[in-house]
Coordinates of C-alpha atoms in Angstrom, one line a residue:
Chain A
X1 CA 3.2 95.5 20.2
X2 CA 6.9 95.0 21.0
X3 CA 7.4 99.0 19.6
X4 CA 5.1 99.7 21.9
X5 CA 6.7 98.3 25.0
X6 CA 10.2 99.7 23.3
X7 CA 8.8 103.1 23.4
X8 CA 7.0 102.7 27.2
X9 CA 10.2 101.6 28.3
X10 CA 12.2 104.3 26.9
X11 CA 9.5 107.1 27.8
X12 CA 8.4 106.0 31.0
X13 CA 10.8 106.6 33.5
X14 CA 9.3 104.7 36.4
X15 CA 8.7 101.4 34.3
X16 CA 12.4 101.6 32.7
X17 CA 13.3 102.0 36.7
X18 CA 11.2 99.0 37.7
X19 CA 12.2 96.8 34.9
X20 CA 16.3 97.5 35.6
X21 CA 15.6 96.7 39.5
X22 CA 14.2 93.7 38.8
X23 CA 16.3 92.0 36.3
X24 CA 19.1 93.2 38.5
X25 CA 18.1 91.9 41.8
X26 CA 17.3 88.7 39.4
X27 CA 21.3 88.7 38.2
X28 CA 22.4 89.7 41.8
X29 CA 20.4 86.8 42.9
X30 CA 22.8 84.7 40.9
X31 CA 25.9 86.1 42.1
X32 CA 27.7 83.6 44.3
X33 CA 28.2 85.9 47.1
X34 CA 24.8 87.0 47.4
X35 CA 23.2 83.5 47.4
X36 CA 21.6 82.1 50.4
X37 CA 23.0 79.5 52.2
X38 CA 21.5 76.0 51.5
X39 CA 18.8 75.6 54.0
X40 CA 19.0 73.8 57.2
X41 CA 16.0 72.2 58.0
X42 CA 15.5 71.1 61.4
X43 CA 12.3 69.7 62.3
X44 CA 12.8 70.0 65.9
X45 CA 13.8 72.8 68.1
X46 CA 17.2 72.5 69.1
X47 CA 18.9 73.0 72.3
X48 CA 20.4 76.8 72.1
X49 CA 23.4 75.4 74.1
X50 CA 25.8 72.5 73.0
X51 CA 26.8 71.7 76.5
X52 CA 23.7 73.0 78.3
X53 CA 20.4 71.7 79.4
X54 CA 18.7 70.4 76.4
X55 CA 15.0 71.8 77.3
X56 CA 16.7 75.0 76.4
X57 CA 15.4 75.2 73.1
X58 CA 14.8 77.9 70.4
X59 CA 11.3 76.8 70.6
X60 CA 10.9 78.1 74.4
X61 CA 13.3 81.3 73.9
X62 CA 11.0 82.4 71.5
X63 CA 7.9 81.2 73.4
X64 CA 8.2 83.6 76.1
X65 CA 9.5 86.3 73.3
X66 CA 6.2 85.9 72.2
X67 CA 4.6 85.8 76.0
X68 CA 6.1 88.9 76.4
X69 CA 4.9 90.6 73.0
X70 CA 1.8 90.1 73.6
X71 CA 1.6 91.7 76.9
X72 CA 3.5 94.5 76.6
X73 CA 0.6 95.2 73.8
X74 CA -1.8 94.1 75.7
X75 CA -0.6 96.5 78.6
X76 CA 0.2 99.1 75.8
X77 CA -3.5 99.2 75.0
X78 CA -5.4 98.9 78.6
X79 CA -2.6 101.2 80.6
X80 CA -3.9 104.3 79.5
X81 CA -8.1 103.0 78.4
X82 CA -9.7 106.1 77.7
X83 CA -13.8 106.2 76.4
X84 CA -12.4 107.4 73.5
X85 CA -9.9 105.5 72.6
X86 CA -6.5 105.9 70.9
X87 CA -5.2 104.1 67.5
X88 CA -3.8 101.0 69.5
X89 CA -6.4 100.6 72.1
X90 CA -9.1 100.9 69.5
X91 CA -7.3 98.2 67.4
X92 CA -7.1 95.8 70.4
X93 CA -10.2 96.3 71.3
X94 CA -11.6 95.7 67.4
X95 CA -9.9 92.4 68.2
X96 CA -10.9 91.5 71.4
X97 CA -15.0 92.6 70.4
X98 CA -14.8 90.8 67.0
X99 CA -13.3 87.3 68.9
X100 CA -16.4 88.5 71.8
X101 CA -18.7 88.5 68.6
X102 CA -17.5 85.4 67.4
X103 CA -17.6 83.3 70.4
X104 CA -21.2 84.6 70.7
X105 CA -22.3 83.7 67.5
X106 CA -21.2 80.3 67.9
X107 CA -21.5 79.7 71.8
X108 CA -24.8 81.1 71.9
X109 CA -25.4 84.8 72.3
X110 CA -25.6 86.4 75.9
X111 CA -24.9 82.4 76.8
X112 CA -22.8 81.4 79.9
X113 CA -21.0 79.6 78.1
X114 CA -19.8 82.3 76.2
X115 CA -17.9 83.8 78.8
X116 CA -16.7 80.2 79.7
X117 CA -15.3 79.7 76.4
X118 CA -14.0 83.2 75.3
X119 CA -10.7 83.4 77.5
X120 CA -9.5 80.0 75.7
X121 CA -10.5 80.6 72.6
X122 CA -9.2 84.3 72.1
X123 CA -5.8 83.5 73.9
X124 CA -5.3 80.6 71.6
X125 CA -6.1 82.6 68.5
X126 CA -3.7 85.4 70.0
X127 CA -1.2 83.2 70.9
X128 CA -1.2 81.4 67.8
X129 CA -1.2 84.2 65.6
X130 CA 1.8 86.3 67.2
X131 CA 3.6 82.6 67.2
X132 CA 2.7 82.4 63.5
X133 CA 4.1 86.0 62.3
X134 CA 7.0 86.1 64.7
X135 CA 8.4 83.5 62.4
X136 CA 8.2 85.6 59.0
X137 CA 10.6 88.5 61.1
X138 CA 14.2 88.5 59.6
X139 CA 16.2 86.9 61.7
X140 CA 14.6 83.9 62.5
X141 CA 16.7 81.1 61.5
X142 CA 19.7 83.1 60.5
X143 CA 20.6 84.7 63.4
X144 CA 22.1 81.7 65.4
X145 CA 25.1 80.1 67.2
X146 CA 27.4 77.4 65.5
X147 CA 27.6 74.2 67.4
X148 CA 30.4 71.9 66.4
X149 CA 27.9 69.4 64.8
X150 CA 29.2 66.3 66.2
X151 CA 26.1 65.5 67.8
X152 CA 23.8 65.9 65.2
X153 CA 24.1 62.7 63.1
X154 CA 21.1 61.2 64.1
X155 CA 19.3 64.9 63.2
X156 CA 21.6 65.1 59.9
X157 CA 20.5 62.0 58.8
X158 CA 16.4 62.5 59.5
X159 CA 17.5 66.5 57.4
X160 CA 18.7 64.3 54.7
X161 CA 15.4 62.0 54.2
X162 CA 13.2 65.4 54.8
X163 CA 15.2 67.3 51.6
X164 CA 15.5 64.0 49.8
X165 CA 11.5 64.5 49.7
X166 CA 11.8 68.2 48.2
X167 CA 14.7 68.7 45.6
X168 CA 18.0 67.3 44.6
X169 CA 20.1 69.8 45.3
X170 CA 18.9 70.2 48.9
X171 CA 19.6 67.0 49.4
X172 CA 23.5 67.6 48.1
X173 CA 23.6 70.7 50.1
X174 CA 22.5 68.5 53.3
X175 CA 24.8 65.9 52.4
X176 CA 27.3 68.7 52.7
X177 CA 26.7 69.8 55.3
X178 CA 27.7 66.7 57.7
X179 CA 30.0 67.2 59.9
X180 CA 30.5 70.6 59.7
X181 CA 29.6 72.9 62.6
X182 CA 25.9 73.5 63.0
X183 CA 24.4 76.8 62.7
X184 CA 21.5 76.9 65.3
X185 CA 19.0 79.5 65.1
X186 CA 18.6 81.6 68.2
X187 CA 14.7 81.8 67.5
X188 CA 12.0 79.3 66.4
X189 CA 8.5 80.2 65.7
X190 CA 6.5 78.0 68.3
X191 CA 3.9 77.1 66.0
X192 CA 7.1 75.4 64.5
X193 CA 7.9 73.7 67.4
X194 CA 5.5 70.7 67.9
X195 CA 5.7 71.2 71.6
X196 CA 3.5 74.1 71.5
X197 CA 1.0 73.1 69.0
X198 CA 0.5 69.4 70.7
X199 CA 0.2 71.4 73.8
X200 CA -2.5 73.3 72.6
X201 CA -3.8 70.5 70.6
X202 CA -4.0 68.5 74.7
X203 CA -5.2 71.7 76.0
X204 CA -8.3 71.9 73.3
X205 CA -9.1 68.4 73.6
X206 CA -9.1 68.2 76.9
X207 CA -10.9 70.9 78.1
X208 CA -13.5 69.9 75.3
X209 CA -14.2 66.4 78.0
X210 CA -14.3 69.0 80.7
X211 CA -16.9 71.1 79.4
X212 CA -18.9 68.4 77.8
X213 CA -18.5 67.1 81.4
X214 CA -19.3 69.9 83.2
X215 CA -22.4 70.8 81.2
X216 CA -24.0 67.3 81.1
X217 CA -22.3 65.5 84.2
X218 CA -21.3 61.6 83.2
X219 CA -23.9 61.6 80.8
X220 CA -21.5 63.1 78.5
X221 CA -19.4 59.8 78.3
X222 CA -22.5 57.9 76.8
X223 CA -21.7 59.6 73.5
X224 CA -18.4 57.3 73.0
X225 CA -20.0 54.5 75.2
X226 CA -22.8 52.6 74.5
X227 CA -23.8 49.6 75.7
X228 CA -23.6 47.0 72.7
X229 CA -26.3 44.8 73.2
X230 CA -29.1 47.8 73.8
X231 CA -27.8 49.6 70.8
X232 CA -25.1 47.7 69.0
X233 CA -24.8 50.5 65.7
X234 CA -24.6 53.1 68.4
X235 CA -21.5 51.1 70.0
X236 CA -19.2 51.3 67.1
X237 CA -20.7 54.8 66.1
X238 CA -19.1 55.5 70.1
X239 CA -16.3 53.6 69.2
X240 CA -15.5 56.1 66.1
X241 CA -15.9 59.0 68.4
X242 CA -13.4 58.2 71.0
X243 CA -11.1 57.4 68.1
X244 CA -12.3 60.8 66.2
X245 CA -11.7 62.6 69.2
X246 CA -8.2 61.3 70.5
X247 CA -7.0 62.1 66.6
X248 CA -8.5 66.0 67.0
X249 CA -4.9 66.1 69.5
X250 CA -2.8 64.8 66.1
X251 CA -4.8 66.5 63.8
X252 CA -4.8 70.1 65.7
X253 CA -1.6 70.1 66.8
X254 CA 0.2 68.8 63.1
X255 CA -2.0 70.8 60.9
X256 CA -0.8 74.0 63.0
X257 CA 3.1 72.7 62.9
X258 CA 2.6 71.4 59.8
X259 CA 1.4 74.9 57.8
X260 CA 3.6 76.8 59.5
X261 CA 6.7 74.3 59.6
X262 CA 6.0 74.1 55.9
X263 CA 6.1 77.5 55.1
X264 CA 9.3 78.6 56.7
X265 CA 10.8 75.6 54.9
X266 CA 9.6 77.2 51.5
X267 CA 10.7 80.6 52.1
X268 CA 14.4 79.2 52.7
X269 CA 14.3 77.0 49.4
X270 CA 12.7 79.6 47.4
X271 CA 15.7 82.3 49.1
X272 CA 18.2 79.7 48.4
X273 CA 17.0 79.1 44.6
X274 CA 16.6 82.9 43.5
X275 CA 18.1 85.4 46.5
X276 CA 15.7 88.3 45.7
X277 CA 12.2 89.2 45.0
X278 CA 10.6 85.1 44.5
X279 CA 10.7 85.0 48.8
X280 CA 8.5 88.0 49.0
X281 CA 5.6 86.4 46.9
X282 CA 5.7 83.9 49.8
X283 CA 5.7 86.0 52.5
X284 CA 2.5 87.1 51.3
X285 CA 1.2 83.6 51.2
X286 CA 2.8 83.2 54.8
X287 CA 0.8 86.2 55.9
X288 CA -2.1 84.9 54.7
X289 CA -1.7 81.1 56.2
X290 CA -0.3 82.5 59.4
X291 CA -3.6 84.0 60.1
X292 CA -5.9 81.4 58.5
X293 CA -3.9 78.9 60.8
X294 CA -5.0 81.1 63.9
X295 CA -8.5 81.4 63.3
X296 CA -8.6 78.1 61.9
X297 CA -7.7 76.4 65.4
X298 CA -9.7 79.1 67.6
X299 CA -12.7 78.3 65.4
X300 CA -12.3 74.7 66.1
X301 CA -11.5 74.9 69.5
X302 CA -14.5 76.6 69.9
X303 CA -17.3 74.8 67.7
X304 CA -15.4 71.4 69.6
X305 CA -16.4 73.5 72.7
X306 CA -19.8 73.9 71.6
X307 CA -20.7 70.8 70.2
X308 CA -19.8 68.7 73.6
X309 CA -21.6 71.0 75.4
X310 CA -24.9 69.9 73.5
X311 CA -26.8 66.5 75.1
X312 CA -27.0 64.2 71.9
X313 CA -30.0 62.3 73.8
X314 CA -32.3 65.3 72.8
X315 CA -32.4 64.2 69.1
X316 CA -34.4 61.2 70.6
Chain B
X1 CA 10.2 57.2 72.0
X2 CA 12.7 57.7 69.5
X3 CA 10.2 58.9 67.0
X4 CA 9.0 61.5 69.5
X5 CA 12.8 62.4 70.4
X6 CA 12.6 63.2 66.8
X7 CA 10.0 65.4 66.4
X8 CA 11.8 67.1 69.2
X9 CA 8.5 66.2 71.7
X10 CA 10.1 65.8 75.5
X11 CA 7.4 65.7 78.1
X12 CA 9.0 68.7 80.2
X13 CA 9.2 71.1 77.1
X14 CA 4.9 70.3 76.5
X15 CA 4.3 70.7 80.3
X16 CA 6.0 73.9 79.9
X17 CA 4.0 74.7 77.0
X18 CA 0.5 73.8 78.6
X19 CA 1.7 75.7 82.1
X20 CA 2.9 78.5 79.4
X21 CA -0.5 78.6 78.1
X22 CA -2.6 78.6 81.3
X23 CA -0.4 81.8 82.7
X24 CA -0.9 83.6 79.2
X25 CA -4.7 82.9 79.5
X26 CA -4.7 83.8 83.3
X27 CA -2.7 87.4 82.7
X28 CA -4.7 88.3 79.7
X29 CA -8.0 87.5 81.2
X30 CA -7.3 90.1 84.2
X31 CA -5.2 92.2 81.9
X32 CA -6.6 92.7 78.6
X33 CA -9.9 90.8 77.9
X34 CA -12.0 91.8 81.2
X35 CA -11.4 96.0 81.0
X36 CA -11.6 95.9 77.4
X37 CA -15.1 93.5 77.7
X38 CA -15.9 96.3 80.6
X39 CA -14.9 99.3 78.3
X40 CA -17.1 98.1 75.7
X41 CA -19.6 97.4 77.8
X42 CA -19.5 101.1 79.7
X43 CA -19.4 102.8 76.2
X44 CA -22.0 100.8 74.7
X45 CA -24.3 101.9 77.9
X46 CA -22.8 105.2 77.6
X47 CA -23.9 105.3 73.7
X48 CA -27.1 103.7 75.0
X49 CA -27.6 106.4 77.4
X50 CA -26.9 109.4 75.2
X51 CA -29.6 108.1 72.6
X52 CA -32.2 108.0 74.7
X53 CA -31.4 111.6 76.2
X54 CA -31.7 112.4 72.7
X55 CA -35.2 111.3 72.3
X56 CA -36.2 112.4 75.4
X57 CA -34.9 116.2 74.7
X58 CA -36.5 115.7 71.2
X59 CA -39.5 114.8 72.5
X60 CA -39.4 117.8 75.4
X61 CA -39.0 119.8 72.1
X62 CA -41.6 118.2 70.4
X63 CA -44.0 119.1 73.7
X64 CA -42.7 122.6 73.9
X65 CA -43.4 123.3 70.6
X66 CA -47.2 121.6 70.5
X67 CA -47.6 123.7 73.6
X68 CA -46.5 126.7 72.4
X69 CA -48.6 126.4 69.5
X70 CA -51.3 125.5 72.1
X71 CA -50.6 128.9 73.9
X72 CA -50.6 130.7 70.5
X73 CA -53.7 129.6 68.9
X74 CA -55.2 130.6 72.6
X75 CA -54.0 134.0 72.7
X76 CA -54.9 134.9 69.1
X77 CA -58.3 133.2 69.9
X78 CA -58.7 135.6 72.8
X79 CA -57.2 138.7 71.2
X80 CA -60.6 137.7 68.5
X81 CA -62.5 137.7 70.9
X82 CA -61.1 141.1 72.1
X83 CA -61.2 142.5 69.0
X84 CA -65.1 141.7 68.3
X85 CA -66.0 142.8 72.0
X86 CA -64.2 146.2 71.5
X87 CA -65.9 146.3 67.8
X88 CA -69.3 145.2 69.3
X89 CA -69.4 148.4 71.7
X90 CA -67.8 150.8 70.1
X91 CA -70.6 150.1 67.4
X92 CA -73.0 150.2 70.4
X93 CA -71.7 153.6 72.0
X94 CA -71.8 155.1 68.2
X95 CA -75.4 153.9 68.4
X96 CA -76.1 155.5 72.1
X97 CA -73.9 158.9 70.9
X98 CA -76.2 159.0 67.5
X99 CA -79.4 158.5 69.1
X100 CA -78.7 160.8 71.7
X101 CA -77.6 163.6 69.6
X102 CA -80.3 163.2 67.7
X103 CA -82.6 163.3 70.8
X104 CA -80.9 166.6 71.8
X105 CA -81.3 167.8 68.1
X106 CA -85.3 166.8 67.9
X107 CA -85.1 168.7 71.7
X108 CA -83.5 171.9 70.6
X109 CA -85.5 172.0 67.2
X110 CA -88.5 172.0 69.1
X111 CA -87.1 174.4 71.8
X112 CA -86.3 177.0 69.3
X113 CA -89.7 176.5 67.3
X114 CA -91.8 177.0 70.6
X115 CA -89.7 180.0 71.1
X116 CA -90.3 181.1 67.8
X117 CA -93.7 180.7 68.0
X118 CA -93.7 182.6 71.4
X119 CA -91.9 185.3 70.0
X120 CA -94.9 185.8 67.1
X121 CA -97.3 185.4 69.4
X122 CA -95.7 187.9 71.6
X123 CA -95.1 190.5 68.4
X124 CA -98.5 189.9 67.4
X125 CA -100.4 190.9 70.8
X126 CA -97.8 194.1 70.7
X127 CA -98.4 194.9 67.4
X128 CA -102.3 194.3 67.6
X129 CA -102.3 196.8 70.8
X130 CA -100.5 199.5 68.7
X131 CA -102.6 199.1 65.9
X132 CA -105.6 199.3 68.4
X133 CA -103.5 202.7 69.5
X134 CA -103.3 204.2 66.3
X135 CA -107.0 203.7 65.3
X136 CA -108.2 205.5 68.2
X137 CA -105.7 208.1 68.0
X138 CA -106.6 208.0 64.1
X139 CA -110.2 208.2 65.3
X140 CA -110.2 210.5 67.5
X141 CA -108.3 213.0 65.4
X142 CA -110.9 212.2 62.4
X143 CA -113.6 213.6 65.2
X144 CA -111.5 215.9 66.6
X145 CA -112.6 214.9 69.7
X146 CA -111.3 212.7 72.7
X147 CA -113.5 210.0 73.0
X148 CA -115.7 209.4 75.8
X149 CA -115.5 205.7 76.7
X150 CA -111.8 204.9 75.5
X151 CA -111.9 201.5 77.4
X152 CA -114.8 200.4 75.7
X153 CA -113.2 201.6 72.5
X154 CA -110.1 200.0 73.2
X155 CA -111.9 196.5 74.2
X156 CA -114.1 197.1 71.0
X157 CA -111.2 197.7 68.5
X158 CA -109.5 194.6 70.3
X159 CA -112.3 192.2 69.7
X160 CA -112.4 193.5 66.1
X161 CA -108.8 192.8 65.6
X162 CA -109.0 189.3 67.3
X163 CA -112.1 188.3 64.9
X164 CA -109.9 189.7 62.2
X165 CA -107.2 187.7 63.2
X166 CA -109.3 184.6 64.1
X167 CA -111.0 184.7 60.6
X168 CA -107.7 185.4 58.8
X169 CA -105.4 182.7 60.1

């Protein structure tokens, strides 16, 4: 068994190759001057200038980066729209049909409400996604400007409890870090930023009330209000839906931040433990729950949609 | 507030977001999601379209085809009937020619037997008036003598010759 592998490795050119790459990138990784910094975490997105306006963030910088992505490939695709169309327009528009698709086969096909629904729904699952993979692009939280750090106890401190929660040596490397200057990233992924995802989360749950509203007038309401003494199980039933529905905002907007806030955070530990080759397994797995997040909130947004569109008196 | 200072939530920065949002949607609605929804719409009516001029020039085809079969099986039909008409009178004309020629056959047959028989009759009457000649002359040369009454010797030898004849046929 081991001869075997002895005489593959010796033989086999491209295996002898791969297995010197990796067990040097593996020793490099060790190497003091290759090693990644210790990782900064930040849960919230920081003010790109020390002395200017603090609604400045990285957050927002990259926020409209990612506006303007997504219409210069929007425009990309529809400038030139042919009946036969070219490699980009057709992949847009194998986007834009499959969301169509979607929305109908939840929204009801041919419905009205449909084509209500399918501007919200495909923009958030656009949005969302681009916000998602922008992220995993080099540069994102190491290309940045160094702020003197003096006004970052209070953030220094809430660092500390977040890496005393993950490892030991984070925590020594956060302990560190006090005090010195601050590097802060130039970009944030939005979905990062809980701004954008509790915005989205208001956005979904409100216009939920306005469609149920719209579609069934006040008679919507009755579904979280009952009156007690008529129906006194359907009261606290109610009760649990209003309380159900004002956690959808928490729930939507911190699974999003949360998945995607997570992940960055594990790609800089795993970079700062081995340098090469561990990171890339997990920008797989970032791919991966960059676009599960996506669909994962469109297809919520939408069945929420749905569902509040429907009269629950009919089941009498 | 402190706890939402934290999580780095300020009220302006999630108006912004929201306001963010709506714009997005707004652009993308007139820019991307309304001519692609229309493009797949045309090219689905185009695709639509193009089928069913399919089927309709199949089925032109299929019509051609039944009717030129239609016109085929007429013509060769007719060009039967042609054929047996033509057969039919040629066999009748043979007929006519045959029986006519055979008419004209029987006719000249019996022409050239009545001739014939003319002819005999005629050589006969010559011959029996020689002969009736040549016994007088004979005759008379046995007497040595002319005969008195030649006609009624003539008639006599005549009528002799015509019961010969009349008892010998």
């Amino acid at each position: 068994m081991f001869k075997n592998l002895l005489q593959a490795f010796v033989l086999n050119a491209r295996i002898r190759n791969a297995t010197i790459g990796v067990i040097a990138l593996l020793g490099l990784s060790v190497v003091p001057f290759f090693n990644a910094p210790p990782p900064h975490v930040e849960l919230a997105a920081e003010a790109l200038l020390e002395h200017g306006p603090k609604w400045f963030t990285n957050g927002l910088l990259t926020t409209i980066l990612v506006d303007l992505i997504i219409i210069l490939m929007a425009v990309f695709a529809v400038s030139r729209m042919k009946e036969i169309p070219g490699a980009w327009q057709n992949i847009v528009e194998m986007l834009v049909e499959g969301m169509w698709n979607l929305t109908q086969s939840i929204a009801g096909h041919g419905s009205a409400n449909s084509r209500k629904f399918f501007p919200w729904v495909i923009t958030i699952f656009i949005f969302v996604l681009v916000s998602n993979y922008i992220g995993l692009l080099p540069g994102f939280g190491s290309i940045g400007i160094y702020h003197s750090g003096a006004e970052s106890h209070a953030q220094g401190a809430l660092d500390n409890q977040l890496a005393m929660a993950g490892a030991e040596t984070i925590a020594v490397a956060a302990a560190a870090e006090e005090g010195k200057p601050v590097l802060v990233p130039l970009f944030r992924s939005p979905s990062a930023d809980l701004n954008m995802t509790l915005a989205l989360a208001l956005i979904s749950v409100f216009m939920t009330q306005f469609f149920g509203v719209q579609a069934l007038g006040i008679r919507y309401f009755t579904k979280f209000f009952k009156n007690p003494f008529k129906d006194g199980m359907g009261a606290v039933v109610g009760f649990f839906e209003l309380i159900a529905e004002i956690s959808k905002i928490i729930s939507f907007s911190f699974r999003l931040f949360g998945n995607i806030f997570a992940g960055e955070v594990v790609l800089l530990v795993m970079a700062f433990l081995v340098t090469f080759l561990l990171p890339s397994i997990f920008y797989g797995l970032e791919l991966f729950i960059g676009f599960i997040q996506a669909l994962v909130f469109m297809l919520l947004t939408l069945a929420f949609f749905t569902m509040a569109t429907v009269s629950h008196d009919d089941h009498h | 507030m402190d706890a939402l200072d934290k999580l780095g939530i300020s009220w302006q920065l999630l108006l912004s977001q929201i306001v963010n949002f709506g714009l997005l949607m707004i652009i993308l609605q007139q820019l991307l999601y309304k001519p692609v929804l229309n493009m797949l719409e045309q090219r689905r009516q185009r695709i639509a379209e193009g089928l069913e001029q399919a089927d309709k020039a199949s089925h032109a085809a299929a019509e051609a085809e039944a009717e030129k079969q239609g016109i085929l099986e007429e013509a060769r039909r007719e060009a039967q009937e042609v054929r047996a008409q033509a057969t039919r009178d040629a066999e009748r004309i043979a007929q006519d020619v045959r029986s006519r020629a055979d008419q004209e056959a029987q006719e000249i047959r019996m022409k050239a037997q009545a001739d014939a028989e003319a002819q005999t009759a005629a050589v006969m009457a010559d011959a029996r008036k020689q002969i009736a000649d040549l016994a007088i002359a004979a005759t008379e040369q046995i007497l040595g003598r002319e005969l008195a009454n030649r006609d009624e010797q003539e008639r006599f030898v005549a009528d002799y010759l015509a019961q010969q004849n009349g008892s010998g046929s």
